[in-house]
mmCIF file of C-alpha atoms in Angstrom:
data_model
loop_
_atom_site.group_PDB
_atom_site.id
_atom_site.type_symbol
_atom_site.label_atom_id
_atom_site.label_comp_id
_atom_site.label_asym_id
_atom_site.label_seq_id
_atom_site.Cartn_x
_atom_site.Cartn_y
_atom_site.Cartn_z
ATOM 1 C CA UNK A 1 73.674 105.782 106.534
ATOM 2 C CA UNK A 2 75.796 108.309 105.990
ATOM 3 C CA UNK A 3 78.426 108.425 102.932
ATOM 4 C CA UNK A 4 81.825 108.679 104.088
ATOM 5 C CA UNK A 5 83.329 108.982 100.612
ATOM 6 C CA UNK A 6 80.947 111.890 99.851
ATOM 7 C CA UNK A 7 82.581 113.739 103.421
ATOM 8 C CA UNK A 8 85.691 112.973 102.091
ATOM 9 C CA UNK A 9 85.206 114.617 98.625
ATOM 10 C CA UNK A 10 83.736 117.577 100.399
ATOM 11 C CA UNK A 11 86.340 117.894 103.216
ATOM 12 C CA UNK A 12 89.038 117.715 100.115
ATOM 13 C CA UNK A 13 87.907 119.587 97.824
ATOM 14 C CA UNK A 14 89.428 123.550 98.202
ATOM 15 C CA UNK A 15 92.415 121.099 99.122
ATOM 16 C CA UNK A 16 93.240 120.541 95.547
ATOM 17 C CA UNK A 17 93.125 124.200 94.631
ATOM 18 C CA UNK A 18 95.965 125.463 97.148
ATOM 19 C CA UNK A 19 98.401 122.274 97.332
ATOM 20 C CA UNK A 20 101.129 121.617 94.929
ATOM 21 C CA UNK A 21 100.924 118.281 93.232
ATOM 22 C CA UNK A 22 103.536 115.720 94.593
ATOM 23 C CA UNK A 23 103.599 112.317 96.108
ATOM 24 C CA UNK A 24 104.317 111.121 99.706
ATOM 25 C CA UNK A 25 106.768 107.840 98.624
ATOM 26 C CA UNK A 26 103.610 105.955 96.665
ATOM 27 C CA UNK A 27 104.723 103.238 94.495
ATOM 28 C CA UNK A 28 108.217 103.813 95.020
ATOM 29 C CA UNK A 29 110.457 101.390 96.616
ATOM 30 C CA UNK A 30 110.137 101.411 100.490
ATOM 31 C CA UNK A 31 114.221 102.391 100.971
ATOM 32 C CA UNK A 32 113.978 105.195 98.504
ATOM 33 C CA UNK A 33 113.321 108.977 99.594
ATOM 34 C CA UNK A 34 109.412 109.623 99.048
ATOM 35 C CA UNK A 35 109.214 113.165 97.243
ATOM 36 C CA UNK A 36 107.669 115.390 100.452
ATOM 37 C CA UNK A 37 107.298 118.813 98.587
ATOM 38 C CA UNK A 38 103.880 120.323 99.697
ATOM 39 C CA UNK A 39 105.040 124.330 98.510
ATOM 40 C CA UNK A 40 101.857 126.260 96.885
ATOM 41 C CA UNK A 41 101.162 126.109 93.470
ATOM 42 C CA UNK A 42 99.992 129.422 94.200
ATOM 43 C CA UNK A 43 102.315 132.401 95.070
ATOM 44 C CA UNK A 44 99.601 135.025 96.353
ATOM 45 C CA UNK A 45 98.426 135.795 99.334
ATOM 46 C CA UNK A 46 98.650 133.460 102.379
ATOM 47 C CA UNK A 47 95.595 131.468 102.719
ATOM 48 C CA UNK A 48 92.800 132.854 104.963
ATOM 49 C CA UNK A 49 90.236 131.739 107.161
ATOM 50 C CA UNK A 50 90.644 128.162 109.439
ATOM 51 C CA UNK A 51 88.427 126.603 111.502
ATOM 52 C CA UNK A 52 85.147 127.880 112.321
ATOM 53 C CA UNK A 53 85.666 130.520 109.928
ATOM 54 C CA UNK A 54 83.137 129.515 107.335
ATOM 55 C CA UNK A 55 85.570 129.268 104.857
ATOM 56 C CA UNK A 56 86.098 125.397 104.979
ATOM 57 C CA UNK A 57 84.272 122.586 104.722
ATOM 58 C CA UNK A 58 84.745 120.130 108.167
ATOM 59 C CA UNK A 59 82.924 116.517 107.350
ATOM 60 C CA UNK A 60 79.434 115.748 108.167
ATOM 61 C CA UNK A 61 80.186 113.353 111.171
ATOM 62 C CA UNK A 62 83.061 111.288 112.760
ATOM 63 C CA UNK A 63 85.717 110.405 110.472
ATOM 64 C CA UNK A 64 88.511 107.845 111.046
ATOM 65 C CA UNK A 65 92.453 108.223 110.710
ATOM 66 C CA UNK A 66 92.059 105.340 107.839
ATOM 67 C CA UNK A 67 88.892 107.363 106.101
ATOM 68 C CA UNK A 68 90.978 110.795 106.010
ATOM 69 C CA UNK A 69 94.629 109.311 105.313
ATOM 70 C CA UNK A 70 96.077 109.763 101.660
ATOM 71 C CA UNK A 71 99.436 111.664 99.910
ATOM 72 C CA UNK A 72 100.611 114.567 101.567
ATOM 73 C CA UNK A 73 98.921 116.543 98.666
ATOM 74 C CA UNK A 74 96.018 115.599 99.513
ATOM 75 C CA UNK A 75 95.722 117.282 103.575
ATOM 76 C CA UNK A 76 93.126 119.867 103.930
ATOM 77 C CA UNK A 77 94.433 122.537 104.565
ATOM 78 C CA UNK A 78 91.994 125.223 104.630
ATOM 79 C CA UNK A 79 90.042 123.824 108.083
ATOM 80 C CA UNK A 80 93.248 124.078 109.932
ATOM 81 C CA UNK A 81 93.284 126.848 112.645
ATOM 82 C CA UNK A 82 95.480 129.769 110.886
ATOM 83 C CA UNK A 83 97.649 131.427 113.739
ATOM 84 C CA UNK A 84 100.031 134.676 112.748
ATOM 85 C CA UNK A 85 103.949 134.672 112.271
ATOM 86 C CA UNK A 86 104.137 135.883 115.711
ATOM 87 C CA UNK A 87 101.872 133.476 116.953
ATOM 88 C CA UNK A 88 103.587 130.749 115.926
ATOM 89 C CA UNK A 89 107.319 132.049 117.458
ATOM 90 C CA UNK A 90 105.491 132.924 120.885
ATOM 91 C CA UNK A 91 103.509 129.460 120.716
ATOM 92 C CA UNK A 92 106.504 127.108 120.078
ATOM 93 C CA UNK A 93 108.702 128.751 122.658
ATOM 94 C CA UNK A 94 106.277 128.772 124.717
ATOM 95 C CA UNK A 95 105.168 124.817 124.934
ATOM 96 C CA UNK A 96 109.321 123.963 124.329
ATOM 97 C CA UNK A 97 110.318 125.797 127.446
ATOM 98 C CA UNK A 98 107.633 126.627 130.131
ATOM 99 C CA UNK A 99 108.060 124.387 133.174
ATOM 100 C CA UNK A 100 104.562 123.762 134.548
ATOM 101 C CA UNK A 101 103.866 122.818 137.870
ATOM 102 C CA UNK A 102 101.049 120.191 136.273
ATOM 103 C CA UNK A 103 103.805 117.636 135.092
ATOM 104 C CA UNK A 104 106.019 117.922 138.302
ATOM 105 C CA UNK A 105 106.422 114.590 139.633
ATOM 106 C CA UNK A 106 104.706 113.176 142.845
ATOM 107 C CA UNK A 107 108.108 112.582 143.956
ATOM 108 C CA UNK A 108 110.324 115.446 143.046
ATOM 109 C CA UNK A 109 107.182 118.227 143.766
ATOM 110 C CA UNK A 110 109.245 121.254 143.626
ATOM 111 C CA UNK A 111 110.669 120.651 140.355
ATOM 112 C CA UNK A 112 108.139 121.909 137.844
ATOM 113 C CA UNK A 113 108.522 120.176 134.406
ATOM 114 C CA UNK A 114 108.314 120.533 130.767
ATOM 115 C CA UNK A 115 106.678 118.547 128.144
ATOM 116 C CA UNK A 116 108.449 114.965 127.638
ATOM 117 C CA UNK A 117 110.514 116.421 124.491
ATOM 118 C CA UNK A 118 113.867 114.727 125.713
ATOM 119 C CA UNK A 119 111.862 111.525 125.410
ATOM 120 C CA UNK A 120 111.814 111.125 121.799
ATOM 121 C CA UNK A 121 111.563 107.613 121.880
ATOM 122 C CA UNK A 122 108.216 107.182 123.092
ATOM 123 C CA UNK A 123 105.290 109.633 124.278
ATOM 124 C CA UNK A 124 104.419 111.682 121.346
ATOM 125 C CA UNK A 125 101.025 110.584 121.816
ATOM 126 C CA UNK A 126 100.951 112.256 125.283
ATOM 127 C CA UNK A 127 102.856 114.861 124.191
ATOM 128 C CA UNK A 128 101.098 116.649 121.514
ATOM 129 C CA UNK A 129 97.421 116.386 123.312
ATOM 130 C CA UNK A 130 99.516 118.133 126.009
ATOM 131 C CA UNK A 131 100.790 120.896 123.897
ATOM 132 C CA UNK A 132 97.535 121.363 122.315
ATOM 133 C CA UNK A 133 95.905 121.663 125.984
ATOM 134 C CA UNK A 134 98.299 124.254 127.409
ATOM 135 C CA UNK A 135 98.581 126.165 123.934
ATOM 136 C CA UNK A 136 94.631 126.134 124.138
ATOM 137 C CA UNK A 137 95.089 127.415 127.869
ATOM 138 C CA UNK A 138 97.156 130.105 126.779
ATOM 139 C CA UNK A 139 94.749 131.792 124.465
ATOM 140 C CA UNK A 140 96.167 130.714 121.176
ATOM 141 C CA UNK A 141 94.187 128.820 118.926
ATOM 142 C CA UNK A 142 93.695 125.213 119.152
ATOM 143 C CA UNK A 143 96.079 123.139 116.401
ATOM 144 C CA UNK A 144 94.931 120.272 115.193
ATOM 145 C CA UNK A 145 97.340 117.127 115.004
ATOM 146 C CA UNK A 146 100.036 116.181 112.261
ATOM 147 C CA UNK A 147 99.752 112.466 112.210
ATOM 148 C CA UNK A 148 101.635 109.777 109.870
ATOM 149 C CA UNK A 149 101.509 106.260 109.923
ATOM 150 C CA UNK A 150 104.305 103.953 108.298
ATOM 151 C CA UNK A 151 102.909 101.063 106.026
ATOM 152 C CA UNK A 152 105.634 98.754 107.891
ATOM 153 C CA UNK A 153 106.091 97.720 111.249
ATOM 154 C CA UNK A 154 109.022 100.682 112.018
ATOM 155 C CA UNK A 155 109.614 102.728 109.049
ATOM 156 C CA UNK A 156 110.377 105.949 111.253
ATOM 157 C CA UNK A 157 113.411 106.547 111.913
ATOM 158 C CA UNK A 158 115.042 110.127 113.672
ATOM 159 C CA UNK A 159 118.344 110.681 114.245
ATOM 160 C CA UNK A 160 118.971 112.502 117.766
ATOM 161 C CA UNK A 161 121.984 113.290 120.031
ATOM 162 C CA UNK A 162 118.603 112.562 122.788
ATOM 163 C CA UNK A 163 118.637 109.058 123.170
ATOM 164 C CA UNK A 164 121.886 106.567 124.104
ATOM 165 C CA UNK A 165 121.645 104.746 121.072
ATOM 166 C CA UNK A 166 121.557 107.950 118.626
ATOM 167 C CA UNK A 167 118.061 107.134 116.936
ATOM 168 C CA UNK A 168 114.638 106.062 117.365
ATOM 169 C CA UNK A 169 112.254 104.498 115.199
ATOM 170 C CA UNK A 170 108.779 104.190 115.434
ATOM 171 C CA UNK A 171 105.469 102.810 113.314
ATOM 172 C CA UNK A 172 104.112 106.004 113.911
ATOM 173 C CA UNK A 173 104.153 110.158 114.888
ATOM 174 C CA UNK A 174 102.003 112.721 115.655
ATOM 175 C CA UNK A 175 102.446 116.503 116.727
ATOM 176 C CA UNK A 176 100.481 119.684 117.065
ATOM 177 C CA UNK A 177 99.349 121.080 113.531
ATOM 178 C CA UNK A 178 98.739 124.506 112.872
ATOM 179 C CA UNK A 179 98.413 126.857 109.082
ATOM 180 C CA UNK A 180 100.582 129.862 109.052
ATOM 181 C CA UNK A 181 102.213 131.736 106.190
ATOM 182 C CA UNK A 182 100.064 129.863 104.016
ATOM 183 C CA UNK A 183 101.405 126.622 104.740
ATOM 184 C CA UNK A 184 100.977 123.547 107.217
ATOM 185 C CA UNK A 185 103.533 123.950 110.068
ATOM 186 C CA UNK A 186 104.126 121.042 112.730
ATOM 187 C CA UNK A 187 104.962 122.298 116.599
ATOM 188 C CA UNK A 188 108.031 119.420 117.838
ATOM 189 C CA UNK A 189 110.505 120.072 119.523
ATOM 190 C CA UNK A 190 111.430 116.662 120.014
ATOM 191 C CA UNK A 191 112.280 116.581 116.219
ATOM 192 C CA UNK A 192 113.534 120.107 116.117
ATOM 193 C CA UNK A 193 114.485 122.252 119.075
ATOM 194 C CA UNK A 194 115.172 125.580 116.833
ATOM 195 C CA UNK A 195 111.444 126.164 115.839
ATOM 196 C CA UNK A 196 108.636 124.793 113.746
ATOM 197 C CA UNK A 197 108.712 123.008 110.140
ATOM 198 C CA UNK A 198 106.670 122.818 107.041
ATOM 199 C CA UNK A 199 105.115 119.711 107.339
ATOM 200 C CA UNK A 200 106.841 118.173 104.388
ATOM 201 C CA UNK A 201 110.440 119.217 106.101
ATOM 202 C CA UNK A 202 109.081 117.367 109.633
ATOM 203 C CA UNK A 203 108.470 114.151 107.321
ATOM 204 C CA UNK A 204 111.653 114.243 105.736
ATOM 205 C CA UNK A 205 113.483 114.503 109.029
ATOM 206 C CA UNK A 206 111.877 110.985 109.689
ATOM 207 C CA UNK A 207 109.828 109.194 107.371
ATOM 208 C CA UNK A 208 112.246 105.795 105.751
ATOM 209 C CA UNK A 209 109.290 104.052 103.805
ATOM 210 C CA UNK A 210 105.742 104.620 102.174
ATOM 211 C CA UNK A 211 103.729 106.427 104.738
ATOM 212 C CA UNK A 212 100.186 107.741 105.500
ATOM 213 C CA UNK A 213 99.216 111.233 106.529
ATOM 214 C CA UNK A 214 96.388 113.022 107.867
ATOM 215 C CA UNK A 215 95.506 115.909 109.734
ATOM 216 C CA UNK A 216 93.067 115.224 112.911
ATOM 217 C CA UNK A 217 91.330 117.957 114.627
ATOM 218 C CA UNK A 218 89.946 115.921 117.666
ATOM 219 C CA UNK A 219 92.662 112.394 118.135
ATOM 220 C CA UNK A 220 96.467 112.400 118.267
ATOM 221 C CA UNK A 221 96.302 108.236 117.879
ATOM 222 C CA UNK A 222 94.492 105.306 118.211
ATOM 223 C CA UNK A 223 91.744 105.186 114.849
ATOM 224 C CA UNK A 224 90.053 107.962 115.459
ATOM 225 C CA UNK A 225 90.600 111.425 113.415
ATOM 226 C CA UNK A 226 87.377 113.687 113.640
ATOM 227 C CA UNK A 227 84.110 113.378 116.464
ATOM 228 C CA UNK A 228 81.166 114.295 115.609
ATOM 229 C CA UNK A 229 81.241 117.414 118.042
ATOM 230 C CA UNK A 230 84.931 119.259 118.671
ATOM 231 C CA UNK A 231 86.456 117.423 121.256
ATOM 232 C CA UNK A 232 87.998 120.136 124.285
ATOM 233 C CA UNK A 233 91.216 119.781 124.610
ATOM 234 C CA UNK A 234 92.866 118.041 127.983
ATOM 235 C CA UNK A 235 96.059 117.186 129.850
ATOM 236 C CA UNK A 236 96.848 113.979 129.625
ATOM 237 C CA UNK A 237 96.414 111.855 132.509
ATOM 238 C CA UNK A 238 99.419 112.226 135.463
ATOM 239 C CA UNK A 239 97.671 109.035 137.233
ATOM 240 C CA UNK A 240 97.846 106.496 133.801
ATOM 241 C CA UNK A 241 101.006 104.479 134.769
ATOM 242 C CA UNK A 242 101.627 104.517 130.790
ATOM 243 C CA UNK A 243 100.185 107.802 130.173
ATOM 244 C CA UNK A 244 102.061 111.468 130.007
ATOM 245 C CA UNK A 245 103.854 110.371 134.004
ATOM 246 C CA UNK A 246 105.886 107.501 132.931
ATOM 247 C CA UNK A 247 106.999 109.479 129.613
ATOM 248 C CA UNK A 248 108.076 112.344 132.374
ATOM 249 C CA UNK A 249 109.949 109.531 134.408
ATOM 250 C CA UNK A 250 111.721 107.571 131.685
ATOM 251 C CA UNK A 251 112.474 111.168 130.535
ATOM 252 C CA UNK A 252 114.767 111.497 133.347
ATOM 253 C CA UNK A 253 116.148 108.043 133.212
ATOM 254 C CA UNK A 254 117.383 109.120 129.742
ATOM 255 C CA UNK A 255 119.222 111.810 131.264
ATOM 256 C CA UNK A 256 121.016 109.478 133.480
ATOM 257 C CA UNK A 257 122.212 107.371 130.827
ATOM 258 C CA UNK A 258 123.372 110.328 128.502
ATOM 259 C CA UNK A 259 125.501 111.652 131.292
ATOM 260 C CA UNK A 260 123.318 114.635 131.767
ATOM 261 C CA UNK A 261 122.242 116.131 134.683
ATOM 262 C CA UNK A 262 118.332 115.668 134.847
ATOM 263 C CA UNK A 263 118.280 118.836 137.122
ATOM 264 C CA UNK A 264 120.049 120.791 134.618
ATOM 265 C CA UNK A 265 118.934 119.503 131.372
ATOM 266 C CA UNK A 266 115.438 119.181 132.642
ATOM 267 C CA UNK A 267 115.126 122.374 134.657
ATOM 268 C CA UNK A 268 116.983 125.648 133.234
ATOM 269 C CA UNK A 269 119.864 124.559 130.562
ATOM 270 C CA UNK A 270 117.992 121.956 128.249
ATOM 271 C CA UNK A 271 119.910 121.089 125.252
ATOM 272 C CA UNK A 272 118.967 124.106 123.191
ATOM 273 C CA UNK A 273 119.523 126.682 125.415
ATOM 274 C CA UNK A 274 122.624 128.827 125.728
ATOM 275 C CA UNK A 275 124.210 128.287 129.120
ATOM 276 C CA UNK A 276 127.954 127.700 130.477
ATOM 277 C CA UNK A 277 129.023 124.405 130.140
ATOM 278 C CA UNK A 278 129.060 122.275 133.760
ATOM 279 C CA UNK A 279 132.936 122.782 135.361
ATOM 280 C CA UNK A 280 135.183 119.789 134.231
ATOM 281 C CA UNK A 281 135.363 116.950 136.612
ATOM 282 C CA UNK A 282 138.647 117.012 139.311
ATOM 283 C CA UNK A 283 140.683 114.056 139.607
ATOM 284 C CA UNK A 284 141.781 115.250 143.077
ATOM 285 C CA UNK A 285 138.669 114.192 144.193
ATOM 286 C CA UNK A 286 136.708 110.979 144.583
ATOM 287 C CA UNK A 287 133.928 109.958 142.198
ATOM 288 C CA UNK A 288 130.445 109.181 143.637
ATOM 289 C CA UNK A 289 128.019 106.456 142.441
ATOM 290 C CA UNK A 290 124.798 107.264 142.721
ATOM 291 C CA UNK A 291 123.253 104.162 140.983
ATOM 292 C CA UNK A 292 123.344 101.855 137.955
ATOM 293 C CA UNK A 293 121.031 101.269 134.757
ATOM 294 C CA UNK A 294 120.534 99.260 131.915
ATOM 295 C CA UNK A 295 117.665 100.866 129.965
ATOM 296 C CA UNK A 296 114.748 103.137 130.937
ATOM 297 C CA UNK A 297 113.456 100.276 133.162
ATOM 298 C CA UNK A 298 114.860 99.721 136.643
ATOM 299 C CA UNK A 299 116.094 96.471 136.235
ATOM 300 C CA UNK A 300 119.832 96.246 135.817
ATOM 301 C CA UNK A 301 121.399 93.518 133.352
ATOM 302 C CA UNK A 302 123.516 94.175 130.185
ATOM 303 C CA UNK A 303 125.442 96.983 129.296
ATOM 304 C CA UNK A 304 125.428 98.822 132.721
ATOM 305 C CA UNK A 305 125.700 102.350 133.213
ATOM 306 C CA UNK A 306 127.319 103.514 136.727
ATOM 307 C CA UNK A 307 125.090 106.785 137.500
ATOM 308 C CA UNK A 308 126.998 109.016 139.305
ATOM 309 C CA UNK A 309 129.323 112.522 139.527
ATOM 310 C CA UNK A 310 133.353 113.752 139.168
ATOM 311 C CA UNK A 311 133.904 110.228 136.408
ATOM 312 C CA UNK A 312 137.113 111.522 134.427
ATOM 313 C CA UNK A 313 138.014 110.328 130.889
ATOM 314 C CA UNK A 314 141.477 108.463 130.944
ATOM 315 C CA UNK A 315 142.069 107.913 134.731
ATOM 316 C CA UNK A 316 138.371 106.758 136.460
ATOM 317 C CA UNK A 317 138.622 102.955 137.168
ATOM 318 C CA UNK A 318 135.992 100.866 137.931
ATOM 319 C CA UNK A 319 135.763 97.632 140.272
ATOM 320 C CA UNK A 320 133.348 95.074 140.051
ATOM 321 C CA UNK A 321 133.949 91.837 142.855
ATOM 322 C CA UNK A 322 131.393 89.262 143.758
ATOM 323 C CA UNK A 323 130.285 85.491 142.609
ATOM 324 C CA UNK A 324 133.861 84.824 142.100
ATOM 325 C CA UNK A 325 135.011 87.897 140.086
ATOM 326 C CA UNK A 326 136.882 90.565 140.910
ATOM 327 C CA UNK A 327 138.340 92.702 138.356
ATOM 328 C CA UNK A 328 138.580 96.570 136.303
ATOM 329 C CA UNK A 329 135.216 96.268 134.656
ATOM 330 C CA UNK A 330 135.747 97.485 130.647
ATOM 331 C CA UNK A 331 134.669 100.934 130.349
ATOM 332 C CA UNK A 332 133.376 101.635 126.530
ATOM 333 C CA UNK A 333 132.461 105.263 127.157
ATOM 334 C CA UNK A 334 132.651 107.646 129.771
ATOM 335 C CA UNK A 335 131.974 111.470 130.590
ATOM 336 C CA UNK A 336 131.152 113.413 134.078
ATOM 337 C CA UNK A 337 128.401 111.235 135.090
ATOM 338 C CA UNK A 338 128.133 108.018 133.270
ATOM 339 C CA UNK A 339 130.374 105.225 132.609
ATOM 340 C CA UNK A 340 128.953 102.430 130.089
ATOM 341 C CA UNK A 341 130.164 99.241 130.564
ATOM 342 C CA UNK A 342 129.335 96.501 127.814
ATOM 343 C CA UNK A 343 130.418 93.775 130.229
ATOM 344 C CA UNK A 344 128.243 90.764 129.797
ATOM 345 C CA UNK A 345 127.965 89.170 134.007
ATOM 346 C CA UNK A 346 126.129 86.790 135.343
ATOM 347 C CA UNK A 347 123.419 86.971 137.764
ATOM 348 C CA UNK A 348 123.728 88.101 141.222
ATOM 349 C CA UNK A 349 125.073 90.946 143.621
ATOM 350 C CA UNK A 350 128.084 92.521 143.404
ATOM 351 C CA UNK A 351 130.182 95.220 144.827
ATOM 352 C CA UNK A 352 131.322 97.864 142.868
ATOM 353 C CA UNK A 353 133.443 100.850 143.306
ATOM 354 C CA UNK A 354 134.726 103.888 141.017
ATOM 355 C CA UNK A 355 138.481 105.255 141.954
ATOM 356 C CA UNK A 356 140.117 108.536 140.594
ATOM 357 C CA UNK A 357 143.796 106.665 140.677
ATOM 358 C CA UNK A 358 144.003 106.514 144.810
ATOM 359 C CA UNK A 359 141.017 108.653 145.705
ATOM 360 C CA UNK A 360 137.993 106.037 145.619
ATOM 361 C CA UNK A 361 134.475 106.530 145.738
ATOM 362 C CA UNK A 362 132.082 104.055 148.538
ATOM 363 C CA UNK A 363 131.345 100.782 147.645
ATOM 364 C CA UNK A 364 127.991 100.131 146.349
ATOM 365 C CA UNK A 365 125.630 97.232 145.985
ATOM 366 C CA UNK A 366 124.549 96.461 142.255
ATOM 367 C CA UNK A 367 122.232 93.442 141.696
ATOM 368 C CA UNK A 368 122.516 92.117 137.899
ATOM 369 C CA UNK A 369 118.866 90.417 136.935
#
C-alpha cells in the first residue's frame, strides 16, 4: 500500500526552504483576518525549474485535495510550472479578453464569447479548467490550480460591482496557478480585472474564516488534487446543462439585471476596458420593455426587474394593472435599462407598461409565479 504521508513529506519538502513562515487564519477566531503573507524568506534569485524540470519532487501516485491541503506556507511551490514576466502579462490578457467562438451560444452563434468572468457568483469550477485549456492551446505552459476550501459552510466572501447584490460568497474557489518572479501567482479575472495576484493577495481579497489551501496540478474541484498520470487539459463541456453553458447564460442574465448591455459588456467594452460611455437616455422618446426578471432563473416573482432600453432617472413611470390592481409600481433603482422594483404581488398576469411622462412604451404581459 502505498504511504501517503511519506508523498506528502517528499512533495513538501524544498517547500519549507523557499516559503516564509506564516499562518493561513489557524487557531484564530473565524471573524478575524488570517495572516496571508507567503513573501520569500529568501531575497535571491527567482526560483527555477517547475514541472517536469527535474528539479521537484511530484508524489508517487494520486493524491487527494484533503491529503495535500495545509497553511498557505506549506504549498509546494517548486513543481509549479514557472512562466516569465512576459508570459504572465500576455497569458492573463489573453484568457480575460479573447472572445472564442467555442463558448458562443447555440442561440446567439455569431456572438463569440469570453470566459464566464462576469459570473462571479458561480462557475469558477468551469472557469479555470477553461483557462487552463485555452492557455495550454496557446502554447504557454499548463498552470496548475489555486484551490481553497472554507472550514464553514460560506466563509468566502468578494465584494464586486458584478453581481446585483454587490457580493458573493462561496464554500469554496479555485483559479489557474502559475510560479513567476519567484512567487505563486493566481490568473482571475473575476476577482481582479487589472492583472494577476500573489496568491496570498487573491486570499485576502476573499477568504472571511479559517481556510484550506492547496495547489492541484490535474482537478479544479470535487476531492481530487493529483492522478496518477498528468491529466490533458480540456474545455469544459458546452452540452452539461450545469457545466461551463449555463455559467455563459446566467452570465448574461446578470447583465440584464445590472443594467448593462450584454452585447456591450459581453462583446467589446467589458467592465475593464476603456471605451465611451453608452449616450444618456432621451426623455423625448418612449422606453421599451424588453422583458422582466427576478434572479438568474427565468421565473419571475419578487423584486422584479423591467429589462428594457431609454428608462430615465427621475421621470420613467411604471404601470402595473391586473387581478384587481392598477397602480405606479415603486421603483427602488433605476438606470438606462433596468428598473428594480421591490414590490411584493401576488400571483398571476399582469399588464405592465413604462412611460417617459406622455410618451409610453407597449404594454407587455408579465406573469408573477
Amino acid at each position: 500500500m502505498r504511504q501517503p504521508y511519506l508523498a506528502l513529506a517528499k512533495f513538501f519538502c524544498v517547500a519549507a526552504m523557499v516559503m516564509a513562515s506564516s499562518a493561513c487564519g489557524g487557531g484564530e477566531d473565524p471573524g478575524s483576518e488570517p495572516d496571508l503573507d507567503i513573501e520569500r524568506s529568501d531575497v535571491g534569485a527567482p526560483l527555477q525549474g517547475g514541472a517536469g524540470s527535474g528539479s521537484c519532487q511530484l508524489p508517487d501516485g494520486p493524491l487527494s485535495f484533503n491529503e495535500l491541503k495545509g497553511p498557505l506556507e506549506n504549498l509546494p511551490v517548486d513543481c509549479v510550472p514557472s512562466w516569465t514576466e512576459a508570459q504572465l502579462s500576455d497569458g492573463f490578457e489573453a484568457i480575460r479578453d479573447t472572445r472564442l467562438a467555442e463558448l458562443a451560444l447555440p442561440e446567439q452563434p455569431g456572438f463569440p464569447r469570453r470566459i464566464s468572468w462576469l459570473e462571479a457568483d458561480n462557475g469558477c469550477q468551469d472557469r479555470a479548467p477553461a483557462a487552463t485549456y485555452f492557455l495550454t492551446q496557446w502554447g504557454y505552459p499548463t498552470p496548475w490550480f489555486a484551490r481553497v476550501h472554507s472550514r464553514v459552510n460560506i466563509g468566502l466572501t468578494l465584494a464586486t460591482e458584478n453581481e446585483p447584490d454587490g457580493s458573493v460568497s462561496w464554500s469554496a474557489h479555485v483559479a489557474p496557478v502559475v510560479r513567476a518572479g519567484g512567487q505563486l501567482m493566481v490568473l482571475d479575472p473575476a476577482i481582479e480585472p487589472d492583472g494577476p495576484l500573489p496568491i496570498a493577495e487573491w486570499l485576502s481579497r476573499f477568504v472571511a474564516s479559517e481556510v484550506d489551501v492547496a495547489v492541484c496540478r490535474d482537478h479544479a474541484d470535487q476531492s481530487g488534487c493529483f492522478d496518477a498520470v498528468p491529466k490533458v487539459p480540456s474545455l469544459p463541456s458546452m452540452t452539461d446543462p450545469q457545466g461551463l453553458r449555463r455559467r455563459l447564460t446566467t452570465e448574461w442574465r446578470v447583465q440584464e439585471l445590472l443594467g448593462r448591455d450584454p452585447y456591450r459588456s459581453l462583446g467589446d467594452c467589458p467592465p475593464w476596458a476603456d471605451c465611451p460611455p453608452e449616450p444618456a437616455p432621451n426623455p423625448n422618446l418612449p422606453p421599451t420593455i424588453r422583458g422582466f426578471a427576478s434572479d438568474r432563473d427565468l421565473l419571475v416573482w419578487y423584486p422584479i426587474h423591467v429589462i428594457g432600453d431609454n428608462f430615465v432617472e427621475g421621470l420613467t413611470t411604471v404601470r402595473i394593472t391586473g387581478n384587481d390592481i392598477d397602480a405606479l409600481a415603486p421603483i427602488s433603482k433605476i438606470n438606462k435599462r433596468r428598473i428594480l422594483i421591490e414590490e411584493s404581488y401576488p400571483s398571476g398576469v399582469y399588464q405592465v407598461t413604462a412611460s417617459n411622462g406622455a410618451h409610453a412604451s407597449q404594454t407587455v404581459s408579465l406573469t408573477i409565479d
